Coordinates of C-alpha atoms in Angstrom, one line a residue:
Chain V
L1 CA -5.6 -17.2 164.8
N2 CA -6.3 -20.3 162.8
F3 CA -6.2 -23.8 164.4
L4 CA -5.1 -27.0 162.6
I5 CA -5.6 -30.2 164.4
F6 CA -3.9 -33.4 163.4
T7 CA -5.2 -36.8 164.6
A8 CA -4.0 -40.2 163.4
L9 CA -7.3 -41.9 163.5
K10 CA -10.9 -41.1 162.6
A11 CA -11.9 -42.4 166.1
E12 CA -9.7 -39.6 167.6
A13 CA -11.1 -37.0 165.3
R14 CA -14.8 -37.7 165.9
P15 CA -15.2 -35.7 169.1
F16 CA -13.6 -32.6 167.5
I17 CA -15.7 -33.0 164.3
E18 CA -18.7 -33.0 166.6
V19 CA -17.9 -30.3 169.0
F20 CA -16.6 -27.9 166.4
E21 CA -19.2 -28.9 163.8
L22 CA -16.5 -29.6 161.2
V23 CA -17.5 -30.5 157.6
K24 CA -15.2 -32.5 155.3
N25 CA -13.9 -30.9 152.2
Q26 CA -13.6 -33.6 149.7
G27 CA -10.7 -32.0 147.8
S28 CA -8.4 -31.4 150.6
H29 CA -9.7 -34.1 153.1
L30 CA -9.7 -31.3 155.7
Y31 CA -12.6 -31.1 158.1
L32 CA -13.3 -27.4 158.3
K33 CA -15.4 -24.8 160.0
D34 CA -14.4 -21.1 160.2
N35 CA -10.9 -20.9 161.6
I36 CA -10.7 -24.5 162.8
S37 CA -9.4 -27.4 160.6
L38 CA -8.8 -31.0 161.3
F39 CA -6.8 -33.5 159.3
I40 CA -6.5 -37.2 159.8
T41 CA -2.9 -38.3 159.1
G42 CA -3.2 -42.1 159.4
V43 CA -1.0 -44.2 161.6
G44 CA 2.8 -44.3 161.5
K45 CA 5.5 -41.9 160.3
V46 CA 5.5 -42.9 156.6
K47 CA 1.8 -42.5 156.1
T48 CA 1.7 -39.3 158.1
A49 CA 4.5 -37.7 156.1
K50 CA 2.8 -38.6 152.8
R51 CA -0.6 -37.3 153.9
I52 CA 0.8 -34.1 155.3
Q53 CA 2.7 -33.4 152.1
T54 CA -0.6 -33.7 150.3
L55 CA -2.3 -31.4 152.7
L56 CA 0.4 -28.8 152.2
N57 CA -0.7 -28.5 148.6
H58 CA -4.1 -27.2 149.9
Y59 CA -3.3 -25.6 153.1
T60 CA -0.5 -23.2 152.2
D61 CA -0.8 -20.2 154.4
F62 CA 0.4 -20.9 157.9
T63 CA 0.5 -17.3 159.0
N64 CA -1.1 -17.2 162.4
T65 CA -1.9 -20.9 162.4
V66 CA -1.5 -23.0 165.6
V67 CA -0.9 -26.7 164.9
F68 CA -2.1 -29.3 167.3
N69 CA -1.4 -33.0 167.3
I70 CA -3.9 -34.6 169.6
G71 CA -4.4 -38.3 170.1
I72 CA -3.9 -41.4 172.2
A73 CA -0.5 -42.6 173.3
G74 CA 1.0 -45.4 175.2
G75 CA 2.2 -44.4 178.7
N76 CA 4.9 -45.6 181.1
P77 CA 3.0 -47.3 183.9
K78 CA 5.2 -45.6 186.5
N79 CA 4.4 -42.0 185.6
T80 CA 1.1 -42.0 183.6
F81 CA -2.5 -42.8 184.2
I82 CA -4.8 -44.3 181.6
G83 CA -7.3 -41.7 180.4
E84 CA -5.2 -38.8 181.6
L85 CA -4.3 -35.9 179.2
Y86 CA -0.6 -34.9 179.0
R87 CA 1.3 -32.1 177.3
V88 CA 4.5 -33.1 175.5
N89 CA 7.6 -31.0 176.1
A90 CA 10.1 -33.1 174.0
I91 CA 9.6 -35.6 171.1
H92 CA 12.3 -38.2 170.5
D93 CA 12.3 -40.1 167.3
E94 CA 13.5 -43.5 168.2
E95 CA 14.6 -44.3 164.6
S96 CA 16.6 -41.1 163.8
K97 CA 17.6 -40.5 167.4
L98 CA 16.7 -36.8 166.9
T99 CA 14.7 -35.0 169.6
Y100 CA 12.4 -32.0 169.0
Y101 CA 11.3 -29.4 171.5
P102 CA 8.0 -27.5 171.2
D103 CA 8.1 -24.1 172.9
I104 CA 5.7 -24.0 175.9
L105 CA 5.1 -20.3 176.6
I106 CA 1.7 -20.0 178.2
R107 CA 0.2 -21.6 181.3
H108 CA -1.6 -24.9 181.1
P109 CA -3.0 -27.3 183.7
L110 CA -1.3 -30.5 182.4
K111 CA 1.6 -32.5 183.5
E112 CA 4.4 -32.4 180.9
L113 CA 6.0 -35.5 179.6
Y114 CA 8.6 -36.7 177.1
L115 CA 7.2 -38.4 174.0
T116 CA 9.0 -41.1 172.0
T117 CA 7.8 -41.7 168.5
V118 CA 8.3 -45.3 167.5
S119 CA 8.1 -47.1 164.1
I120 CA 6.3 -50.2 165.3
G121 CA 3.7 -50.6 168.0
I122 CA 5.0 -51.4 171.5
F123 CA 3.2 -54.3 173.2
E124 CA 5.6 -55.0 176.1
N125 CA 8.3 -53.4 178.2
G126 CA 6.5 -50.1 178.2
D127 CA 8.4 -49.0 181.2
H128 CA 11.5 -48.8 179.1
Y129 CA 10.2 -45.5 177.7
Q130 CA 10.4 -42.3 179.7
G131 CA 6.9 -41.1 179.4
L132 CA 4.6 -41.4 176.4
V133 CA 4.9 -43.4 173.1
D134 CA 3.2 -42.7 169.8
M135 CA 3.8 -43.3 166.1
E136 CA 3.4 -39.8 164.5
G137 CA 4.6 -37.0 166.8
S138 CA 8.2 -36.7 165.6
I139 CA 7.3 -36.6 161.9
I140 CA 4.5 -34.0 162.5
F141 CA 7.0 -31.8 164.4
K142 CA 9.7 -32.3 161.8
I143 CA 7.4 -31.3 158.9
M144 CA 5.4 -28.6 160.5
S145 CA 8.2 -26.8 162.3
K146 CA 9.3 -25.7 158.8
V147 CA 6.2 -23.6 158.4
V148 CA 5.1 -22.9 162.0
P149 CA 7.2 -21.5 164.9
P150 CA 7.8 -24.0 167.8
H151 CA 5.5 -22.1 170.2
R152 CA 2.6 -22.8 167.8
L153 CA 3.2 -26.5 167.8
V154 CA 1.2 -28.2 170.5
F155 CA 1.2 -31.9 171.3
L156 CA -1.5 -33.3 173.6
K157 CA -1.8 -37.0 174.3
V158 CA -4.3 -39.1 176.2
V159 CA -2.9 -42.2 177.6
S160 CA -4.8 -45.2 176.2
D161 CA -2.7 -48.1 177.6
H162 CA 0.5 -49.0 179.3
M163 CA 1.8 -50.9 176.3
V164 CA 0.8 -54.3 177.5
I165 CA -2.3 -54.4 175.3
T166 CA -3.2 -57.5 173.2
D167 CA -6.6 -56.5 171.9
W168 CA -6.5 -53.0 170.3
K169 CA -10.1 -53.2 169.3
S170 CA -11.1 -53.2 172.9
L171 CA -9.9 -49.6 173.3
D172 CA -12.6 -47.0 173.3
I173 CA -10.5 -44.3 171.6
T174 CA -13.3 -41.9 170.9
G175 CA -14.4 -42.2 174.5
L176 CA -10.9 -41.5 175.8
I177 CA -10.7 -38.3 173.8
N178 CA -14.3 -37.4 174.5
N179 CA -13.6 -37.5 178.2
Q180 CA -10.9 -34.9 177.8
I181 CA -12.6 -32.8 175.1
E182 CA -13.5 -29.9 177.5
Q183 CA -10.0 -29.6 178.8
I184 CA -8.6 -29.8 175.2
Q185 CA -11.0 -27.1 174.1
N186 CA -9.8 -24.9 176.9
I187 CA -6.2 -25.4 175.9
V188 CA -7.0 -24.7 172.3
S189 CA -8.8 -21.6 173.4
D190 CA -5.7 -20.4 175.3
F191 CA -3.9 -20.1 172.0
N192 CA -6.6 -17.8 170.7
N193 CA -4.3 -14.9 171.7
E194 CA -3.1 -12.2 169.4
E195 CA 0.3 -12.3 171.0
F196 CA 0.9 -15.5 169.2
S197 CA 0.3 -14.0 165.8
D198 CA 3.0 -13.3 163.3
R199 CA 4.5 -9.9 162.8
I200 CA 1.9 -7.5 161.3
I201 CA 2.8 -4.1 160.1
L202 CA 0.8 -4.0 156.9
T203 CA -2.8 -5.2 157.2
N204 CA -4.1 -7.9 154.9
E205 CA -6.1 -5.2 153.0
E206 CA -2.9 -3.1 152.5
I207 CA -1.0 -6.2 151.2
V208 CA -3.8 -6.9 148.8
E209 CA -3.8 -3.3 147.7
L210 CA 0.0 -3.4 147.2
I211 CA -0.3 -6.6 145.1
H212 CA -3.0 -5.1 143.1
G213 CA -0.7 -2.1 142.4
V214 CA 2.2 -4.4 141.6
N215 CA 0.1 -6.3 139.1
K216 CA -1.4 -3.1 137.6
L217 CA 2.0 -1.4 137.1
R218 CA 3.7 -4.7 136.2
L219 CA 6.4 -4.2 138.8
T220 CA 9.1 -6.8 139.1
A221 CA 9.4 -9.2 142.0
T222 CA 12.4 -7.2 143.3
Q223 CA 10.3 -4.1 143.1
Y224 CA 7.5 -5.8 145.0
V225 CA 9.9 -6.7 147.8
Q226 CA 11.2 -3.1 147.9
L227 CA 7.7 -1.7 147.8
V228 CA 6.8 -3.8 150.9
N229 CA 9.9 -2.7 152.7
F230 CA 9.3 1.0 151.9
S231 CA 5.7 0.7 152.8
E232 CA 6.5 -0.9 156.2
K233 CA 9.0 1.7 156.9
F234 CA 6.6 4.5 155.9
K235 CA 3.9 3.1 158.1
K236 CA 6.1 2.6 161.2
R237 CA 7.8 6.0 160.8
T238 CA 4.7 8.1 160.1
G239 CA 1.9 6.2 161.5
Y240 CA -0.1 6.9 158.3
D241 CA -1.9 4.2 156.3
L242 CA -1.0 3.6 152.6
A243 CA -4.2 5.0 151.1
K244 CA -2.3 7.6 149.1
L245 CA -0.5 4.9 147.2
K246 CA -3.7 4.5 145.2
L247 CA -2.8 7.7 143.3
F248 CA 0.2 5.9 141.9
F249 CA -1.5 2.7 141.3
D250 CA -4.2 4.4 139.2
K251 CA -1.5 5.4 136.7
D252 CA -0.8 3.4 133.6
S253 CA 2.6 2.0 132.8
N254 CA 3.0 0.9 129.2
S255 CA 6.7 0.4 129.1
K256 CA 9.6 -0.5 131.4
L257 CA 10.6 3.1 131.4
E258 CA 7.2 4.3 132.6
R259 CA 7.0 1.5 135.2
N260 CA 10.4 2.4 136.6
K261 CA 9.5 6.1 136.7
I262 CA 6.3 5.5 138.6
F263 CA 8.1 3.2 141.0
E264 CA 10.8 5.9 141.7
Q265 CA 7.9 8.3 142.4
I266 CA 6.4 5.8 144.8
K267 CA 9.8 5.3 146.6
Q268 CA 10.2 9.1 146.8
F269 CA 6.8 9.4 148.3
L270 CA 7.3 6.6 150.9
S271 CA 10.7 8.0 151.9
T272 CA 9.5 11.5 152.7
Chain F
L1 CA 1.1 -12.2 138.7
I2 CA 1.8 -12.4 142.4
K3 CA -0.7 -14.5 144.2
I4 CA -2.7 -12.8 146.9
P5 CA -2.4 -14.8 150.2
I6 CA -5.8 -15.9 151.4
Q7 CA -6.1 -15.8 155.2
N8 CA -9.1 -16.9 157.2
W9 CA -10.0 -14.0 159.4
K10 CA -13.5 -15.1 160.2
G11 CA -14.8 -14.6 163.7
I12 CA -14.2 -17.3 166.2
K13 CA -17.4 -18.9 167.2
Y14 CA -16.3 -21.8 169.2
L15 CA -13.2 -20.5 171.0
S16 CA -13.3 -17.8 173.6
K17 CA -10.6 -15.2 173.4
S18 CA -7.7 -16.1 175.6
N19 CA -6.6 -14.1 178.6
N20 CA -4.2 -16.8 179.6
S21 CA -1.0 -15.4 180.8
F22 CA 2.5 -16.3 179.7
L23 CA 4.5 -18.6 182.0
P24 CA 7.1 -16.8 184.1
N25 CA 10.7 -16.7 182.8
F26 CA 12.5 -19.9 183.4
S27 CA 9.4 -22.0 183.8
H28 CA 11.4 -24.6 181.9
I29 CA 15.1 -25.4 182.3
Y30 CA 16.8 -27.4 179.6
V31 CA 19.9 -29.1 180.9
E32 CA 22.5 -30.8 178.8
F33 CA 23.4 -34.2 180.0
A34 CA 27.0 -33.1 180.0
A35 CA 26.2 -30.2 182.4
L36 CA 24.7 -32.4 185.1
G37 CA 27.0 -32.6 188.0
F38 CA 28.5 -29.1 187.7
P39 CA 28.0 -26.9 190.8
L40 CA 26.6 -24.1 188.7
T41 CA 23.9 -26.5 187.3
A42 CA 22.9 -27.4 190.8
K43 CA 22.7 -23.7 191.8
C44 CA 20.4 -22.9 188.8
L45 CA 18.1 -25.8 189.5
D46 CA 18.0 -24.9 193.2
R47 CA 17.1 -21.4 192.3
F48 CA 14.0 -22.5 190.3
P49 CA 12.7 -25.6 192.2
K50 CA 9.3 -25.4 190.4
A51 CA 10.8 -25.3 186.9
E52 CA 10.1 -28.1 184.5
V53 CA 13.4 -29.7 183.9
V54 CA 14.0 -31.2 180.4
K55 CA 17.3 -33.0 179.8
I56 CA 18.8 -32.5 176.4
S57 CA 21.8 -33.9 174.6
D58 CA 23.0 -30.6 173.0
Y59 CA 21.8 -27.1 173.8
K60 CA 21.7 -26.2 170.2
M61 CA 18.8 -28.6 169.6
V62 CA 16.7 -26.1 171.7
F63 CA 18.6 -22.8 171.2
N64 CA 19.0 -23.1 167.4
R65 CA 15.6 -24.4 166.4
T66 CA 14.3 -22.9 163.2
G67 CA 11.5 -20.5 163.2
Q68 CA 11.7 -19.3 166.8
D69 CA 10.0 -16.0 167.5
F70 CA 12.5 -13.9 169.6
Q71 CA 10.0 -11.3 170.9
T72 CA 7.2 -13.9 171.7
Q73 CA 9.8 -16.0 173.5
K74 CA 10.9 -13.0 175.5
K75 CA 7.6 -13.1 177.2
S76 CA 8.5 -16.5 178.7
A77 CA 12.2 -17.0 178.3
K78 CA 13.6 -20.4 179.2
L79 CA 16.9 -21.3 180.8
I80 CA 19.3 -23.6 179.0
I81 CA 22.2 -25.0 181.0
A82 CA 25.1 -26.1 178.8
V83 CA 28.8 -26.9 178.6
K84 CA 30.6 -24.5 176.3
K85 CA 32.8 -25.8 173.6
P86 CA 35.7 -23.9 172.1
P87 CA 36.3 -21.1 171.3
F88 CA 36.1 -19.8 174.8
I89 CA 37.3 -16.3 174.1
Y90 CA 37.0 -13.9 171.2
K91 CA 38.8 -10.9 169.9
G92 CA 36.9 -7.6 170.2
T93 CA 35.0 -6.5 167.1
D94 CA 34.9 -3.1 165.4
I95 CA 31.4 -2.5 166.7
L96 CA 32.3 -3.2 170.3
Q97 CA 34.0 -0.2 171.8
D98 CA 37.4 -1.1 173.1
G99 CA 37.6 2.0 175.2
G100 CA 41.3 2.5 174.3
F101 CA 42.4 -0.9 175.6
K102 CA 44.9 -2.6 173.4
N103 CA 44.5 -6.3 174.2
F104 CA 40.7 -6.3 174.0
Y105 CA 38.8 -9.6 174.1
Y106 CA 35.3 -10.7 175.1
N107 CA 33.8 -14.0 176.3
T108 CA 30.3 -15.3 176.7
P109 CA 29.6 -16.8 180.2
I110 CA 25.9 -16.3 179.4
L111 CA 24.1 -15.9 176.1
N112 CA 21.2 -13.5 175.9
C113 CA 19.9 -11.0 178.4
L114 CA 17.2 -10.6 181.0
Y115 CA 16.5 -7.2 179.5
N116 CA 14.9 -6.5 176.1
C117 CA 16.4 -3.3 174.7
D118 CA 14.9 -2.4 171.3
Y119 CA 18.3 -1.6 169.8
C120 CA 20.1 -4.6 171.0
F121 CA 21.9 -6.7 168.5
L122 CA 21.2 -9.9 170.4
Q123 CA 17.8 -10.1 168.7
G124 CA 19.5 -10.4 165.4
M125 CA 22.4 -12.4 166.5
Y126 CA 20.7 -15.3 168.2
P127 CA 17.8 -17.4 166.9
S128 CA 16.3 -17.6 170.3
A129 CA 15.5 -15.4 173.3
N130 CA 16.2 -18.2 175.7
M131 CA 19.2 -17.7 178.0
V132 CA 22.1 -20.1 177.9
I133 CA 24.3 -20.4 181.0
Y134 CA 27.6 -22.2 180.4
V135 CA 28.6 -24.1 183.5
N136 CA 32.2 -24.9 182.6
Q137 CA 33.6 -21.5 183.5
E138 CA 37.0 -23.1 184.3
D139 CA 37.5 -23.9 180.7
M140 CA 36.9 -20.3 179.8
Q141 CA 39.4 -19.2 182.4
L142 CA 42.0 -21.6 181.1
A143 CA 41.5 -20.0 177.6
V144 CA 41.9 -16.6 179.2
E145 CA 45.2 -17.6 180.7
K146 CA 46.4 -18.8 177.3
A147 CA 45.3 -15.5 175.7
I148 CA 47.1 -13.5 178.4
L149 CA 50.3 -15.3 177.5
K150 CA 49.8 -14.7 173.8
R151 CA 48.6 -11.1 173.9
C152 CA 49.8 -8.8 171.2
Y153 CA 50.8 -6.0 173.5
P154 CA 52.6 -7.7 176.4
K155 CA 53.2 -4.4 178.3
D156 CA 49.4 -4.0 178.6
P157 CA 47.1 -6.3 180.5
L158 CA 44.4 -8.2 178.7
M159 CA 41.1 -6.5 178.9
L160 CA 38.2 -9.0 178.9
S161 CA 34.6 -7.8 178.4
I162 CA 32.6 -10.5 180.2
S163 CA 29.2 -9.0 179.7
Y164 CA 29.1 -8.4 176.0
N165 CA 26.3 -10.8 175.0
T166 CA 24.3 -10.5 178.2
D167 CA 23.9 -8.3 181.3
L168 CA 25.9 -10.4 183.7
M169 CA 25.2 -8.2 186.8
A170 CA 21.5 -8.4 186.2
F171 CA 21.8 -12.1 186.5
E172 CA 23.7 -12.0 189.8
N173 CA 20.8 -13.1 192.0
I174 CA 20.3 -16.1 189.8
V175 CA 23.9 -17.2 189.2
P176 CA 26.8 -15.3 190.8
M177 CA 28.7 -15.2 187.6
T178 CA 30.0 -11.6 188.0
R179 CA 31.4 -12.6 191.4
I180 CA 33.1 -15.7 190.0
W181 CA 34.8 -13.7 187.4
I182 CA 35.9 -10.8 189.7
N183 CA 37.4 -13.3 192.1
Y184 CA 39.1 -15.0 189.3
A185 CA 40.5 -11.8 187.8
K186 CA 42.1 -11.0 191.2
T187 CA 44.2 -14.1 190.8
Q188 CA 45.5 -13.1 187.3
P189 CA 48.1 -10.3 187.4
N190 CA 47.7 -9.4 183.7
L191 CA 43.9 -9.5 183.4
N192 CA 41.4 -6.7 183.7
L193 CA 37.7 -7.1 183.2
E194 CA 35.0 -4.8 181.8
I195 CA 31.5 -5.5 183.1
R196 CA 28.8 -3.7 181.1
T197 CA 25.5 -3.4 182.7
K198 CA 22.2 -1.5 183.1
S199 CA 21.6 -3.3 186.3
S200 CA 21.0 -1.8 189.7
L201 CA 22.1 -5.0 191.3
F202 CA 25.5 -3.7 192.5
S203 CA 24.2 -4.5 196.0
A204 CA 24.8 -8.2 195.2
L205 CA 28.6 -7.4 194.9
K206 CA 28.9 -4.9 197.7
D207 CA 30.8 -7.3 200.0
I208 CA 33.6 -7.9 197.5
E209 CA 36.8 -6.0 198.1
P210 CA 37.1 -3.5 195.2
T211 CA 40.0 -3.7 192.8
N212 CA 41.4 -1.6 190.0
K213 CA 41.4 -4.6 187.7
I214 CA 37.6 -4.3 187.2
L215 CA 35.9 -1.7 185.2
L216 CA 32.1 -1.5 186.0
S217 CA 30.5 0.2 182.9
W218 CA 27.0 1.5 183.3
T219 CA 24.9 2.4 180.2
L220 CA 22.8 5.5 180.8
S221 CA 20.0 6.8 178.8
P222 CA 17.3 9.5 179.3
E223 CA 14.3 8.2 181.2
K224 CA 12.2 8.5 178.0
V225 CA 14.6 6.1 176.3
V226 CA 14.7 3.8 179.3
K227 CA 10.9 3.5 179.3
E228 CA 10.4 3.3 175.6
N229 CA 13.4 1.4 174.3
E230 CA 15.1 -0.4 177.2
L231 CA 12.3 -2.7 178.2
D232 CA 12.6 -4.4 181.6
T233 CA 15.7 -2.4 182.7
P234 CA 16.0 -0.5 185.9
S235 CA 15.1 3.2 185.8
L236 CA 17.8 5.8 185.3
V237 CA 17.5 6.8 189.0
R238 CA 18.2 3.3 190.2
R239 CA 21.2 3.0 187.9
I240 CA 22.6 6.2 189.2
V241 CA 22.2 5.0 192.8
A242 CA 24.1 1.8 191.9
I243 CA 26.9 3.9 190.3
Q244 CA 27.1 6.1 193.3
S245 CA 27.3 3.1 195.5
A246 CA 30.0 1.5 193.4
I247 CA 32.1 4.7 193.4
E248 CA 31.7 5.1 197.1
S249 CA 32.9 1.6 197.6
G250 CA 36.0 2.3 195.6
W251 CA 35.3 0.7 192.3
K252 CA 36.4 2.0 188.9
V253 CA 33.4 3.2 187.0
R254 CA 32.8 3.9 183.3
L255 CA 29.7 5.7 182.0
C256 CA 28.4 4.6 178.6
F257 CA 26.1 6.9 176.6
D258 CA 25.8 4.2 174.1
P259 CA 23.7 4.1 172.0
I260 CA 22.5 7.7 171.8
L261 CA 19.3 7.4 170.0
V262 CA 18.6 10.2 167.5
Y263 CA 14.9 11.2 167.4
S264 CA 13.0 14.4 167.4
G265 CA 14.0 16.2 170.5
W266 CA 16.9 14.0 171.4
E267 CA 19.2 16.9 172.3
N268 CA 16.8 18.1 175.0
D269 CA 16.5 14.7 176.6
Y270 CA 20.2 14.0 176.5
S271 CA 21.0 17.5 177.7
E272 CA 18.8 16.9 180.7
L273 CA 20.4 13.5 181.2
I274 CA 24.0 14.9 181.2
E275 CA 23.0 17.8 183.6
H276 CA 21.4 15.2 185.9
I277 CA 24.5 13.0 185.8
K278 CA 26.7 16.0 186.5
S279 CA 24.6 16.9 189.6
E280 CA 24.6 13.3 190.9
I281 CA 28.0 11.9 190.0
N282 CA 31.4 13.6 190.5
G283 CA 33.2 13.6 187.2
N284 CA 36.6 13.3 188.9
K285 CA 35.6 9.9 190.2
I286 CA 34.7 8.5 186.8
F287 CA 37.3 6.4 185.0
D288 CA 36.1 7.3 181.5
I289 CA 33.1 7.8 179.3
T290 CA 32.1 6.1 176.0
V291 CA 29.7 7.6 173.5
G292 CA 28.2 5.8 170.6
V293 CA 25.2 5.9 168.2
F294 CA 22.9 3.1 167.1
R295 CA 24.8 0.6 165.0
M296 CA 24.1 -3.0 164.0
G297 CA 25.5 -5.4 161.5
H298 CA 23.3 -5.3 158.4
D299 CA 22.4 -9.0 158.6
Y300 CA 21.3 -8.8 162.2
F301 CA 19.4 -5.6 161.4
Q302 CA 17.5 -7.2 158.6
R303 CA 16.7 -10.3 160.7
V304 CA 15.3 -8.1 163.5
R305 CA 13.2 -6.1 161.1
K306 CA 11.8 -9.3 159.5
S307 CA 10.9 -10.9 162.8
K308 CA 8.7 -8.9 165.1
P309 CA 10.1 -5.5 165.9
V310 CA 7.9 -3.7 168.4
S311 CA 9.7 -0.4 168.2
N312 CA 10.4 2.1 165.4
V313 CA 14.1 1.8 165.8
Y314 CA 14.4 -0.4 162.8
Y315 CA 12.4 1.9 160.5
Q316 CA 14.6 5.0 160.5
N317 CA 16.7 6.2 157.7
Y318 CA 20.1 4.7 158.5
E319 CA 23.1 4.3 156.3
N320 CA 24.9 1.1 155.5
E321 CA 28.5 1.8 156.4
D322 CA 30.5 -1.2 155.2
G323 CA 27.9 -3.7 156.4
V324 CA 27.0 -1.7 159.5
M325 CA 23.6 0.0 159.7
T326 CA 24.1 3.2 161.6
E327 CA 23.1 6.9 161.7
S328 CA 23.9 9.2 158.8
G329 CA 27.2 10.9 158.9
F330 CA 25.4 14.2 159.7
N331 CA 23.7 12.7 162.7
R332 CA 26.9 11.1 163.9
K333 CA 28.7 14.4 163.7
S334 CA 25.9 16.1 165.5
V335 CA 26.0 13.5 168.3
E336 CA 29.8 13.8 168.7
S337 CA 29.9 17.6 168.8
F338 CA 26.9 17.7 171.1
M339 CA 28.4 15.3 173.5
R340 CA 31.9 16.9 173.4
K341 CA 30.3 20.2 174.3
K342 CA 28.1 18.8 177.0
L343 CA 30.9 16.8 178.7
S344 CA 33.7 19.4 178.3
D345 CA 33.3 20.8 181.8
Y346 CA 32.7 17.3 183.3
I347 CA 35.7 15.1 182.4
L348 CA 39.0 15.4 180.5
E349 CA 38.5 15.1 176.7
S350 CA 41.1 12.4 176.6
K351 CA 38.8 10.3 178.8
I352 CA 35.9 10.3 176.3
H353 CA 35.9 7.6 173.7
F354 CA 33.6 7.9 170.7
W355 CA 32.0 5.4 168.3
V356 CA 30.3 7.7 165.9

C-alpha cells in the first residue's frame, strides 16, 4: 500500500520527514520516499482545498493509497488531555453543517473523538465543542473521499491546547507530534495490510501488457473496456494468466477492418 | 494512447507488515438522534456495551457514503440505528419468488445481513455492508394494516416477506425482530408472514406458540456451496436440525433450493443434497418448495463485479434476460427438469414453485 500524509504545518511535518527520511520533490511539493508521501496543506479550509487540488495534478493514482491527516487540534477540556493522541470518528464542518464519517475497521489503541472543523481559530469557550477542533479535517475528507474509500481515510490529532491559548508561538508543535511519533508509526503500519487494497484481478504487468496491445492494435476505448472485462472473466474462470494474448498483440492491424477482426479473435479466445 | 497507470510498488522499508486484526462486528454503533428513546435502540446499545457510539443526524450520511468497499466492510460491519421513513412496505418484485401468494409484499425491518453469500444481491443493492436496524417498527405495522385493507385480492390474505433484505432470524439474539413480527401477525387476521433464513437460530423462537400464519423458509444448499459460497452461514446439518425442530413444534416450513448454482458437478452435489433431505425431513410435513437459479439485476451484477468479488460467481457466462443476469436457457431447463425428477417422489408437483 501507499501512504499519503497531510499535515497543515511544516512544524507538524518535521517529525515525519525525519523518521521516514522524506525528500522534497520541488515540482509537486511532496515529501517522498518509497511508498510514503507527505504534503503540507497550509492552515484553513480555503488554503487546504487549493493546495490539495494542485497536488491532485501530480498525485493521480490513489489505487491502494491510505490517506492520513495528522496534526494538532484544540480539545474540549472535559474529555481531552494536552499532548494526547486521538482518532477521529466523525468530522463536522461548522460552516456547512455537514458531517463526514471515516470507516474505522481495524483495531487501534486510541480513544475516538468527534472533530469539528472551524473556519476561524477558537480562543475561548472550547468546552462548547464536543471533542476536538481543527481547521482542515472536513475539507480533507470532502476532497479525498472522492478518490479514496472511507476506510483508507484516517484522522489522527494530538491535542495542543484547550482553546484558551493567547500565545500560539509558545506551542511546541513539533515536540507534541514527536512525542507521539512511535504510536503514529505503529498506526500507519497497521494499514500496511493487503486486505485494504483495491480489487485486483489483473496484475499491474497484465494491465500494462493489455494497454500495450490496445495501443499496438489501435483498439478503441470501448474495445479496451471490453478487453479488460473479458480478460478478468477469463482469468477468474480458468485461473490462467494472459500470456497467450501476446500472440494477438504481435499481429499488425492496418485498417479498422483488420483491427475489428483481431479483436473478435481475442474475444473468441477469452470466451473459450 | 491510453496512459499506463504508474503505481509505486516498491518495498516497504519503514513500515512493518501489519497483522492487526479487524475490529469485531458492531464495534461502532451509529445512532440517529431521532432513534434515541426507542426501546429497540436501548436494546441494541445494551447488547453491545463496549461499542463506540456515534450519534448522527441521518443514517444515510453513513450508509450512503461514496466509495465504500462492501467486502472490506464485511470484515468489520457496523450497526446503524435509524428511524425508517416511508415507504414502509413494498410490492414483491419479479425476481423475488412469491411462492404462489397473490397479495405479495415485502418490508425491510433491517437492511443487510450478518451472512455474506457470494450470490447475494445485497452487495449490489446497497453501497455499504453495514447493517441498518429501523426502530420504528410500529410505523411499518401501520403501513401493513393499510396495505391489508387495500390488497388486490381481498379473498386472500396479504403475504409479507419480512426477511427479504436481511436474514432476520440470524439476528434474533441481537434484536428479537422475528418475534416482534410473529406476535404482531397473530393480531392481524388477514396477514401472513414469510420469514426467509439460513439460520439455525430457531431455538430463539421455540417458546412462541406456532401459527399457520407464519411460513418459515429455509434455504438449503449442498455443503460444498455452503462452505464456498455462503460465507458465515450455519452448516447444512445445523439448518436441517433447525427445520426438524420447527416442524416438530408445529410450524409451517418451506424449503428453498434457491439459488441452485450451476457448476461442474452440480448435479451430483444437489442430488446428494436432495437425498439427504429426503432421509431427514418428511416431505408430507413440508408446506412447499421453491427452486431457483442465480439471478441478479444487471446493474447490481455489474456493481458487484466492479467492487471486490471474491468468488467466481460473477465471471460465469450468464445471459441478460430483460435486465436480469441469469443462467442460460439451457442451464435453467436442466435445473428445472433435474429438480422435478429429484423431488417427484418427495412432494406433490403442485407444491413446487420454480424461478428458472
